[in-house]
mmCIF file of C-alpha atoms in Angstrom:
data_model
loop_
_atom_site.group_PDB
_atom_site.id
_atom_site.type_symbol
_atom_site.label_atom_id
_atom_site.label_comp_id
_atom_site.label_asym_id
_atom_site.label_seq_id
_atom_site.Cartn_x
_atom_site.Cartn_y
_atom_site.Cartn_z
ATOM 1 C CA MET A 1 269.235 -100.720 15.509
ATOM 2 C CA GLN A 2 272.593 -102.185 14.557
ATOM 3 C CA TYR A 3 275.236 -103.941 16.607
ATOM 4 C CA TRP A 4 279.007 -103.626 16.561
ATOM 5 C CA LEU A 5 282.130 -104.972 18.199
ATOM 6 C CA VAL A 6 284.771 -102.401 19.088
ATOM 7 C CA LYS A 7 288.265 -103.547 20.036
ATOM 8 C CA SER A 8 290.739 -101.738 22.208
ATOM 9 C CA GLU A 9 293.915 -102.684 23.980
ATOM 10 C CA PRO A 10 293.189 -102.208 27.685
ATOM 11 C CA ASP A 11 296.435 -100.300 28.246
ATOM 12 C CA CYS A 12 295.247 -97.764 25.622
ATOM 13 C CA TYR A 13 291.537 -97.545 26.476
ATOM 14 C CA SER A 14 289.722 -100.113 28.586
ATOM 15 C CA ILE A 15 286.195 -100.857 29.693
ATOM 16 C CA TRP A 16 287.337 -99.543 33.095
ATOM 17 C CA ASP A 17 288.320 -96.214 31.531
ATOM 18 C CA LEU A 18 284.910 -95.944 29.892
ATOM 19 C CA LYS A 19 283.161 -96.991 33.109
ATOM 20 C CA ARG A 20 284.998 -94.259 35.033
ATOM 21 C CA GLU A 21 284.357 -91.615 32.356
ATOM 22 C CA LYS A 22 280.788 -92.790 31.575
ATOM 23 C CA VAL A 23 281.148 -91.329 28.044
ATOM 24 C CA GLY A 24 284.207 -91.535 25.836
ATOM 25 C CA ALA A 25 285.294 -90.704 22.311
ATOM 26 C CA TRP A 26 286.188 -93.685 20.106
ATOM 27 C CA THR A 27 289.151 -92.195 18.264
ATOM 28 C CA ASP A 28 292.355 -93.204 16.473
ATOM 29 C CA VAL A 29 290.749 -95.684 14.069
ATOM 30 C CA ARG A 30 293.111 -95.656 11.072
ATOM 31 C CA ASN A 31 291.702 -98.358 8.839
ATOM 32 C CA TYR A 32 289.322 -97.286 6.059
ATOM 33 C CA GLN A 33 286.949 -100.230 6.447
ATOM 34 C CA ALA A 34 286.740 -99.760 10.224
ATOM 35 C CA ARG A 35 286.303 -96.005 9.679
ATOM 36 C CA ASN A 36 283.393 -96.703 7.338
ATOM 37 C CA PHE A 37 281.792 -98.874 10.006
ATOM 38 C CA LEU A 38 282.166 -95.979 12.477
ATOM 39 C CA ARG A 39 280.448 -93.714 9.974
ATOM 40 C CA ALA A 40 277.567 -96.205 9.663
ATOM 41 C CA MET A 41 276.899 -96.227 13.421
ATOM 42 C CA LYS A 42 273.717 -94.593 14.655
ATOM 43 C CA LYS A 43 272.855 -93.191 18.058
ATOM 44 C CA GLY A 44 271.601 -96.026 20.241
ATOM 45 C CA ASP A 45 273.414 -98.828 18.400
ATOM 46 C CA GLY A 46 274.694 -101.565 20.696
ATOM 47 C CA LEU A 47 278.423 -102.159 21.168
ATOM 48 C CA LEU A 48 280.315 -105.185 22.402
ATOM 49 C CA PHE A 49 283.467 -103.846 24.079
ATOM 50 C CA TYR A 50 286.377 -106.178 23.341
ATOM 51 C CA HIS A 51 289.840 -106.170 24.915
ATOM 52 C CA SER A 52 292.632 -107.209 22.543
ATOM 53 C CA SER A 53 296.399 -107.718 22.809
ATOM 54 C CA CYS A 54 296.233 -108.668 26.465
ATOM 55 C CA LYS A 55 296.366 -111.786 28.648
ATOM 56 C CA GLU A 56 292.633 -112.495 28.357
ATOM 57 C CA VAL A 57 291.250 -111.275 25.022
ATOM 58 C CA GLY A 58 287.504 -111.165 24.590
ATOM 59 C CA VAL A 59 284.271 -109.302 25.173
ATOM 60 C CA VAL A 60 284.377 -107.493 28.520
ATOM 61 C CA GLY A 61 281.235 -105.388 28.478
ATOM 62 C CA LEU A 62 278.643 -103.321 26.680
ATOM 63 C CA ALA A 63 278.414 -99.749 25.490
ATOM 64 C CA THR A 64 276.127 -97.789 23.206
ATOM 65 C CA VAL A 65 276.672 -95.148 20.549
ATOM 66 C CA LEU A 66 275.853 -91.760 22.055
ATOM 67 C CA LYS A 67 276.963 -89.465 19.236
ATOM 68 C CA GLU A 68 277.237 -90.376 15.566
ATOM 69 C CA ALA A 69 280.391 -89.952 13.494
ATOM 70 C CA TYR A 70 282.247 -86.645 13.494
ATOM 71 C CA PRO A 71 285.801 -85.744 12.445
ATOM 72 C CA ASP A 72 288.314 -87.447 14.735
ATOM 73 C CA PRO A 73 290.162 -84.572 16.442
ATOM 74 C CA THR A 74 293.333 -86.662 16.903
ATOM 75 C CA GLN A 75 294.017 -86.608 13.154
ATOM 76 C CA PHE A 76 294.775 -82.872 13.319
ATOM 77 C CA LYS A 77 297.076 -82.863 16.381
ATOM 78 C CA LEU A 78 300.769 -83.268 15.664
ATOM 79 C CA SER A 79 301.304 -84.549 19.213
ATOM 80 C CA GLU A 80 298.826 -87.434 18.769
ATOM 81 C CA ASP A 81 299.693 -90.944 17.565
ATOM 82 C CA GLY A 82 296.811 -90.691 15.110
ATOM 83 C CA TYR A 83 298.056 -87.484 13.483
ATOM 84 C CA ASP A 84 297.516 -87.517 9.703
ATOM 85 C CA PRO A 85 299.269 -84.706 7.807
ATOM 86 C CA LYS A 86 297.109 -85.394 4.723
ATOM 87 C CA SER A 87 293.888 -84.845 6.627
ATOM 88 C CA THR A 88 292.456 -81.334 6.736
ATOM 89 C CA VAL A 89 289.573 -79.712 8.571
ATOM 90 C CA GLU A 90 287.914 -79.177 5.181
ATOM 91 C CA ASN A 91 288.474 -82.800 4.150
ATOM 92 C CA PRO A 92 288.934 -85.014 7.216
ATOM 93 C CA ARG A 93 289.905 -88.625 6.532
ATOM 94 C CA TRP A 94 289.061 -90.103 9.903
ATOM 95 C CA SER A 95 285.986 -90.244 12.084
ATOM 96 C CA ALA A 96 285.156 -90.812 15.728
ATOM 97 C CA VAL A 97 281.976 -91.572 17.654
ATOM 98 C CA ASP A 98 281.070 -90.973 21.267
ATOM 99 C CA VAL A 99 280.210 -94.085 23.254
ATOM 100 C CA LYS A 100 278.424 -94.484 26.562
ATOM 101 C CA PHE A 101 279.206 -97.133 29.164
ATOM 102 C CA VAL A 102 276.419 -99.666 29.761
ATOM 103 C CA GLU A 103 277.868 -102.648 31.611
ATOM 104 C CA GLU A 104 281.076 -104.414 32.579
ATOM 105 C CA PHE A 105 280.784 -108.198 32.504
ATOM 106 C CA ALA A 106 281.603 -110.172 35.659
ATOM 107 C CA LYS A 107 283.912 -112.355 33.560
ATOM 108 C CA THR A 108 285.434 -111.904 30.108
ATOM 109 C CA LEU A 109 283.794 -113.906 27.331
ATOM 110 C CA THR A 110 287.081 -115.002 25.806
ATOM 111 C CA LEU A 111 287.907 -115.403 22.154
ATOM 112 C CA SER A 112 288.466 -119.119 22.699
ATOM 113 C CA GLU A 113 284.958 -119.410 24.197
ATOM 114 C CA LEU A 114 283.501 -117.553 21.217
ATOM 115 C CA LYS A 115 285.311 -119.863 18.810
ATOM 116 C CA ALA A 116 284.154 -122.968 20.723
ATOM 117 C CA ASP A 117 280.459 -121.990 20.607
ATOM 118 C CA LYS A 118 278.850 -123.041 17.298
ATOM 119 C CA GLN A 119 276.354 -120.188 17.645
ATOM 120 C CA PHE A 120 279.176 -117.728 16.978
ATOM 121 C CA ALA A 121 280.092 -119.326 13.663
ATOM 122 C CA GLY A 122 280.505 -116.575 11.110
ATOM 123 C CA MET A 123 281.167 -113.863 13.679
ATOM 124 C CA GLU A 124 283.948 -111.702 12.240
ATOM 125 C CA VAL A 125 286.076 -111.665 15.392
ATOM 126 C CA THR A 126 286.256 -115.486 15.424
ATOM 127 C CA LYS A 127 287.744 -115.670 11.935
ATOM 128 C CA GLN A 128 291.449 -116.316 11.510
ATOM 129 C CA GLY A 129 293.295 -113.033 11.010
ATOM 130 C CA SER A 130 290.382 -110.797 12.032
ATOM 131 C CA ARG A 131 292.085 -107.533 12.908
ATOM 132 C CA LEU A 132 289.471 -104.817 12.397
ATOM 133 C CA SER A 133 289.019 -102.634 15.465
ATOM 134 C CA VAL A 134 285.399 -101.918 14.506
ATOM 135 C CA GLN A 135 283.203 -104.596 12.983
ATOM 136 C CA PRO A 136 279.514 -105.339 12.568
ATOM 137 C CA VAL A 137 277.844 -107.988 14.717
ATOM 138 C CA THR A 138 274.523 -109.674 14.042
ATOM 139 C CA GLU A 139 271.672 -109.216 16.492
ATOM 140 C CA ALA A 140 271.780 -112.968 17.209
ATOM 141 C CA HIS A 141 275.484 -112.819 18.127
ATOM 142 C CA TYR A 142 274.973 -109.702 20.250
ATOM 143 C CA LYS A 143 272.104 -111.313 22.166
ATOM 144 C CA ARG A 144 274.037 -114.567 22.608
ATOM 145 C CA VAL A 145 276.943 -112.671 24.185
ATOM 146 C CA ILE A 146 274.527 -111.007 26.618
ATOM 147 C CA GLU A 147 272.862 -114.345 27.373
ATOM 148 C CA ILE A 148 276.192 -115.962 28.282
ATOM 149 C CA ALA A 149 277.407 -112.944 30.257
ATOM 150 C CA SER A 150 274.180 -112.738 32.286
ATOM 151 C CA LYS A 151 274.701 -116.304 33.530
ATOM 152 C CA ARG A 152 278.138 -115.406 34.935
ATOM 153 C CA THR A 153 277.113 -113.038 37.719
#
């Protein structure tokens, strides 16, 4: 089992959207490194759901990978923000995964809290300039997030 952090702006796709839908497609990733991380995900992998570009950025809940990487359908639709005219059905550039809602945290574990906790040293999201929307997380970091969140009920 592997662990990942997936970032989304809540006005685009939030933990509340996923909670309501129960299962959602993680689409519109247009960075090759993040795309490669999507392609490395396996069914059952744990996800930290992170809200970015909002008043309170941080980890807001948990999800799991339900379906492994497949061609992102938004790359083929002219009406979509993620449309890529160089991507073809025969040779798709971009991938998506299906994710399943697990839990919404009672309180956001903010980026400043992550940075202040020495146990998160080395976590990609805490590094200056970390912008990847999909990034690997160690098992220790994943479990530490859950430990902190469980004490906030």
